[in-house]
């Protein structure tokens, strides 16, 4: 057992963990943040994707012990109160979720992609970069649409005031 | 294929008189009103009510539940495809840290727990009836939650270990020592059905436990004997698995005081599971409460009870602690109920003009080690003739045991298999006759004037405009622009191909459904219903239906599902039955509720019931300003404003459509890319087009996935499954899927008051055929005439090599 301290969705948590505990298990079982899902055991489905120090990671690939001191954002920390953020809202508008199991991972991965590209994205880039997140329900059609729409919202919000003024 | 030895006929003998021609407007004034009101929300892409919780991490999936004092189960599984269990030693496991209990099949027998009560035979009035060879009820094999004397497939549960943590349980499971005596095994259906194959069940020496024949064998024989042309083919529609992204899971607790079990397990129907588990435990059904809330995908795999559901319940009773099981992905690949695996030999007889005269089919379904479901065989049996008017047919349908994981209905149970067979056969016929395959299809399609149409094996297609689907699909695809696209591709050194398929499928499903509707004094309306969504958005589309009928805002209607203490009756969600069954019973309940409310309103306003007009949730007394709303009534009545309505509805519907796939093949790497995909689907009345399109997209991906990459590969020599993770099971991914072009056709079904057929499986049904035909079209110039799924680069390369070798020999 080892003691770790993580900042998760803006709050600090100190907990004892077994050496083999994965970050995904830590979030789900010890912090009861069950929005982070586990869909495989080979790091290939992406259901467990969270942001760690601002970057998308598959939390089933990281030991909780190795995340000591890290800042983590999970799906529970994305909305502002009851209000969906722009990525969540785009998923809702575009019907980019059916069963919703892949959804938290999709939203977190999409957030990272959108930020890294500063909202400038095309279909092929989204398809290439989201390839590590599996969805069995949607055929991806509406997920790609939602990510492109969210990217557009992001780009506009970041555009210089001048550009949007006229 | 030879004629059936006894030349006999069995199966459906329904007459046209059995098909009810309903006039729903005559079922009472309230029903007329309800139907008239139908179109306010219905047909609109209302955004989903379930999204908010799922997008914010507040979903309630099975593994999310943590019960007080919860322990964890790990399963010891057979590594043999077929073996006798000599002994099981649990001593080392029991001594391991944190271990509470190790249970085996012998303990289970001692505790009086019986086999899982699967009830595999489709039994509604309109199902194709299957029987044992020579007649009678087929022997289906007892599927125990733990193997008792022998194991029959790799992955079969042999023992369960319960420990304080998941890690301790997994560690201890490795310490359980099982001694086996290996037996000869067989995994392939054709080999299992052949003479001298290893016997899986002593009760069925030849392994074939179902053999039924359908159609008119003599007439078919005559037609083939005199036909100008005949074509035949032999296909194996490969085995795949559902791969719900949420692995299956279950957690149970037991209350010794009340003797009640409580099970949390996501499924396709909690009510059905409750009943089946009660039979398995030999107890009264009200001693079990099942919860099934958010379900991370089903596609058929979760419609049947899993052994682990019974195991966690039993272990919870034995240990006095709640017990949870969550499958790893490897366990899911090994032991989720799998799909397809049908061998089919088909033949078609045509006259000199290309008119279809007769068809033969010989279908062999691989059910695995136990018979969990015969739905795929039965569903497919009813649709062998596809969308075509084929006057006579002869079908033999058989099912065989093998040493493999059990199969079950998987997205569009049985229909993609037979659609693949008939569409490929039609294409072969066109080639043989030297005619345009589309023209051959047109010439033989079932026409709207023929509806309801009785096909050659006795199924009645309710409605549809098949040729119109074809035309629309061709237009959306830009069929005529293909030549130019092909030229452009060939300039880039690529091979372009296109594949077309028509399809018709059936939606039958469990006939009973109940709806309870209650209006509360805060204006909230709750609808309790026994279907079980897993992403289909019932909380939204059902609310749309009830909101329309009661003429209230959709935001005020809440659908209650998934707790068997609240939902008492319900057929669950399978076979595309949900909207049709739930929609119908909700329409009836809405009408009843309005009739009840009208009576109360009349009393309250001291007028005659027929003096009242109803609009927007309010009863008005005509010619006055006196009115009372549903909400007021609920607030002022002493008793709840509530109705409970039951309905039983057997008549099937036949969703139909057409789809086209375009592929681009790289002749150097043999990589196949899907470049265009069009689907036109007649779903009957469409309640929420946004949801239906979403269903189509997902359905296409699953069909394309099977055609292109997916395969539950099994090594024949060792009997070992070799696809155990996402590293060796190819999946549709963002980067190998295109955008889809889908269109909904709404030919209203006369069989139910909403006119619903079904949406959700139409994307899958034709896709195996469209993709395969597209690849064959692209490779036609290289002499390739046949190729088996999945169409991996290696398979394509092999097909090209084989064709070259064959040509060299000529
Ligand atoms: S659970 Fe982490 S990638 Fe699948
Ligand atoms: S919505 Fe079900 S897996 Fe993506």
Coordinates of C-alpha atoms in Angstrom, one line a residue, chain A residues 18 20 25 28-29 32-47 58 74-79 81-85 87-104 106-107 123-146 148, chain B residues 47-52 54-59 61 63-66 72 165-168 171 240-247 294-297 299 324 327-331 410-411 534-537 690-695 697-699 701-702 705 710 724-729 731-741:
Chain A
X18 CA -2.3 -1.1 -3.8
X20 CA -1.4 -2.7 -8.9
X25 CA -9.9 1.7 -10.8
X28 CA -14.1 4.5 -9.9
X29 CA -13.7 2.4 -6.8
X32 CA -16.6 6.7 -6.7
X33 CA -16.3 8.7 -9.9
X34 CA -18.0 6.1 -12.0
X35 CA -18.4 8.2 -15.1
X36 CA -14.9 6.9 -16.1
X37 CA -15.7 3.5 -17.7
X38 CA -13.6 0.4 -18.2
X39 CA -14.3 -1.4 -21.5
X40 CA -11.2 -3.6 -22.0
X41 CA -8.0 -4.9 -20.6
X42 CA -5.6 -4.0 -23.4
X43 CA -5.8 -0.2 -23.5
X44 CA -7.7 -0.3 -26.8
X45 CA -11.3 0.9 -26.2
X46 CA -10.7 4.4 -24.8
X47 CA -13.8 4.3 -22.5
X58 CA -6.3 6.1 -21.0
X74 CA -12.9 13.3 -15.5
X75 CA -16.3 13.5 -17.1
X76 CA -17.8 14.6 -13.8
X77 CA -15.7 17.7 -13.9
X78 CA -16.6 18.9 -17.4
X79 CA -20.1 20.5 -17.0
X81 CA -23.0 22.9 -12.7
X82 CA -26.0 21.5 -14.6
X83 CA -24.9 23.2 -17.8
X84 CA -23.3 21.0 -20.4
X85 CA -20.0 22.4 -21.8
X87 CA -18.4 19.4 -26.2
X88 CA -21.1 17.7 -24.2
X89 CA -23.7 20.1 -25.8
X90 CA -22.5 19.1 -29.3
X91 CA -22.8 15.5 -28.5
X92 CA -26.4 16.1 -27.3
X93 CA -27.3 18.2 -30.3
X94 CA -25.9 15.7 -32.8
X95 CA -27.1 12.6 -31.1
X96 CA -23.6 11.4 -30.8
X97 CA -24.4 8.9 -28.0
X98 CA -26.7 6.0 -27.8
X99 CA -26.0 3.7 -24.9
X100 CA -23.6 6.3 -23.5
X101 CA -20.9 3.9 -22.3
X102 CA -18.2 5.1 -24.6
X103 CA -19.3 8.7 -24.2
X104 CA -17.3 9.9 -21.3
X106 CA -15.2 10.2 -26.3
X107 CA -15.9 13.6 -24.7
X123 CA -13.2 15.0 -40.8
X124 CA -10.1 13.1 -41.6
X125 CA -8.1 14.5 -38.7
X126 CA -10.9 13.7 -36.3
X127 CA -11.2 10.2 -37.7
X128 CA -7.5 9.6 -37.4
X129 CA -7.1 11.0 -33.9
X130 CA -10.2 9.4 -32.4
X131 CA -9.3 6.0 -33.7
X132 CA -8.4 4.8 -30.2
X133 CA -11.9 5.2 -28.9
X134 CA -14.4 2.5 -29.7
X135 CA -18.1 2.9 -30.0
X136 CA -20.4 0.0 -30.9
X137 CA -23.6 1.9 -31.2
X138 CA -23.3 4.9 -33.4
X139 CA -21.1 3.8 -36.3
X140 CA -19.2 7.0 -35.4
X141 CA -21.2 9.1 -37.9
X142 CA -22.7 11.5 -35.3
X143 CA -19.7 11.5 -33.1
X144 CA -17.5 12.9 -35.9
X145 CA -20.2 15.5 -36.6
X146 CA -20.4 16.4 -33.0
X148 CA -16.4 19.0 -35.7
Chain B
X47 CA -33.3 15.6 -28.4
X48 CA -32.9 12.8 -25.9
X49 CA -33.9 12.9 -22.3
X50 CA -31.3 10.3 -21.4
X51 CA -28.3 12.3 -22.7
X52 CA -27.7 14.6 -19.7
X54 CA -24.8 10.0 -19.7
X55 CA -22.8 13.0 -20.7
X56 CA -22.1 14.1 -17.2
X57 CA -20.9 10.7 -15.8
X58 CA -24.1 10.1 -13.9
X59 CA -25.3 7.0 -15.8
X61 CA -24.4 1.0 -15.4
X63 CA -20.6 -2.0 -12.4
X64 CA -21.3 1.5 -11.0
X65 CA -23.3 0.0 -8.2
X66 CA -21.5 -0.5 -4.9
X72 CA -16.1 -9.9 -5.7
X165 CA -11.3 -7.6 -3.5
X166 CA -11.4 -8.2 -7.3
X167 CA -7.6 -8.8 -7.2
X168 CA -7.8 -11.4 -4.4
X171 CA -5.4 -14.4 -7.7
X240 CA -19.0 -12.8 -34.7
X241 CA -19.7 -11.4 -31.3
X242 CA -21.7 -8.4 -30.0
X243 CA -18.8 -6.5 -28.3
X244 CA -21.0 -4.3 -26.2
X245 CA -18.5 -1.7 -25.0
X246 CA -19.8 -2.2 -21.5
X247 CA -18.6 -5.7 -20.5
X294 CA -28.3 2.0 -18.1
X295 CA -27.1 -0.8 -20.4
X296 CA -23.9 -0.3 -22.4
X297 CA -25.1 -2.0 -25.6
X299 CA -27.5 -6.1 -29.8
X324 CA -20.2 -8.6 -7.8
X327 CA -16.3 -9.6 -17.0
X328 CA -12.9 -8.6 -18.4
X329 CA -12.9 -8.0 -22.1
X330 CA -11.2 -11.3 -22.6
X331 CA -14.0 -13.1 -20.8
X410 CA -27.2 -11.0 -32.7
X411 CA -28.3 -7.7 -34.3
X534 CA -29.7 0.0 -24.3
X535 CA -29.1 3.1 -26.2
X536 CA -32.3 3.2 -28.4
X537 CA -33.6 6.2 -26.5
X690 CA -32.9 11.4 -35.3
X691 CA -32.9 8.2 -33.2
X692 CA -33.8 6.0 -36.2
X693 CA -31.0 7.4 -38.3
X694 CA -28.6 6.8 -35.4
X695 CA -29.9 3.2 -35.2
X697 CA -25.7 4.1 -38.6
X698 CA -24.8 1.8 -35.8
X699 CA -26.5 -1.1 -37.6
X701 CA -21.3 -0.4 -38.8
X702 CA -22.1 -3.7 -37.3
X705 CA -17.8 -4.8 -39.4
X710 CA -14.9 -9.2 -37.4
X724 CA -9.6 -12.9 -27.2
X725 CA -9.0 -9.1 -27.2
X726 CA -9.2 -6.0 -29.4
X727 CA -5.8 -6.9 -30.7
X728 CA -7.2 -9.9 -32.6
X729 CA -10.8 -9.0 -33.2
X731 CA -13.6 -3.6 -35.1
X732 CA -15.2 -0.7 -36.9
X733 CA -13.3 2.4 -35.8
X734 CA -13.5 6.1 -36.6
X735 CA -10.8 5.8 -39.3
X736 CA -12.3 2.9 -41.2
X737 CA -15.9 4.1 -41.4
X738 CA -17.3 6.6 -43.8
X739 CA -20.2 9.0 -43.2
X740 CA -23.4 7.2 -44.2
X741 CA -26.3 8.4 -46.4

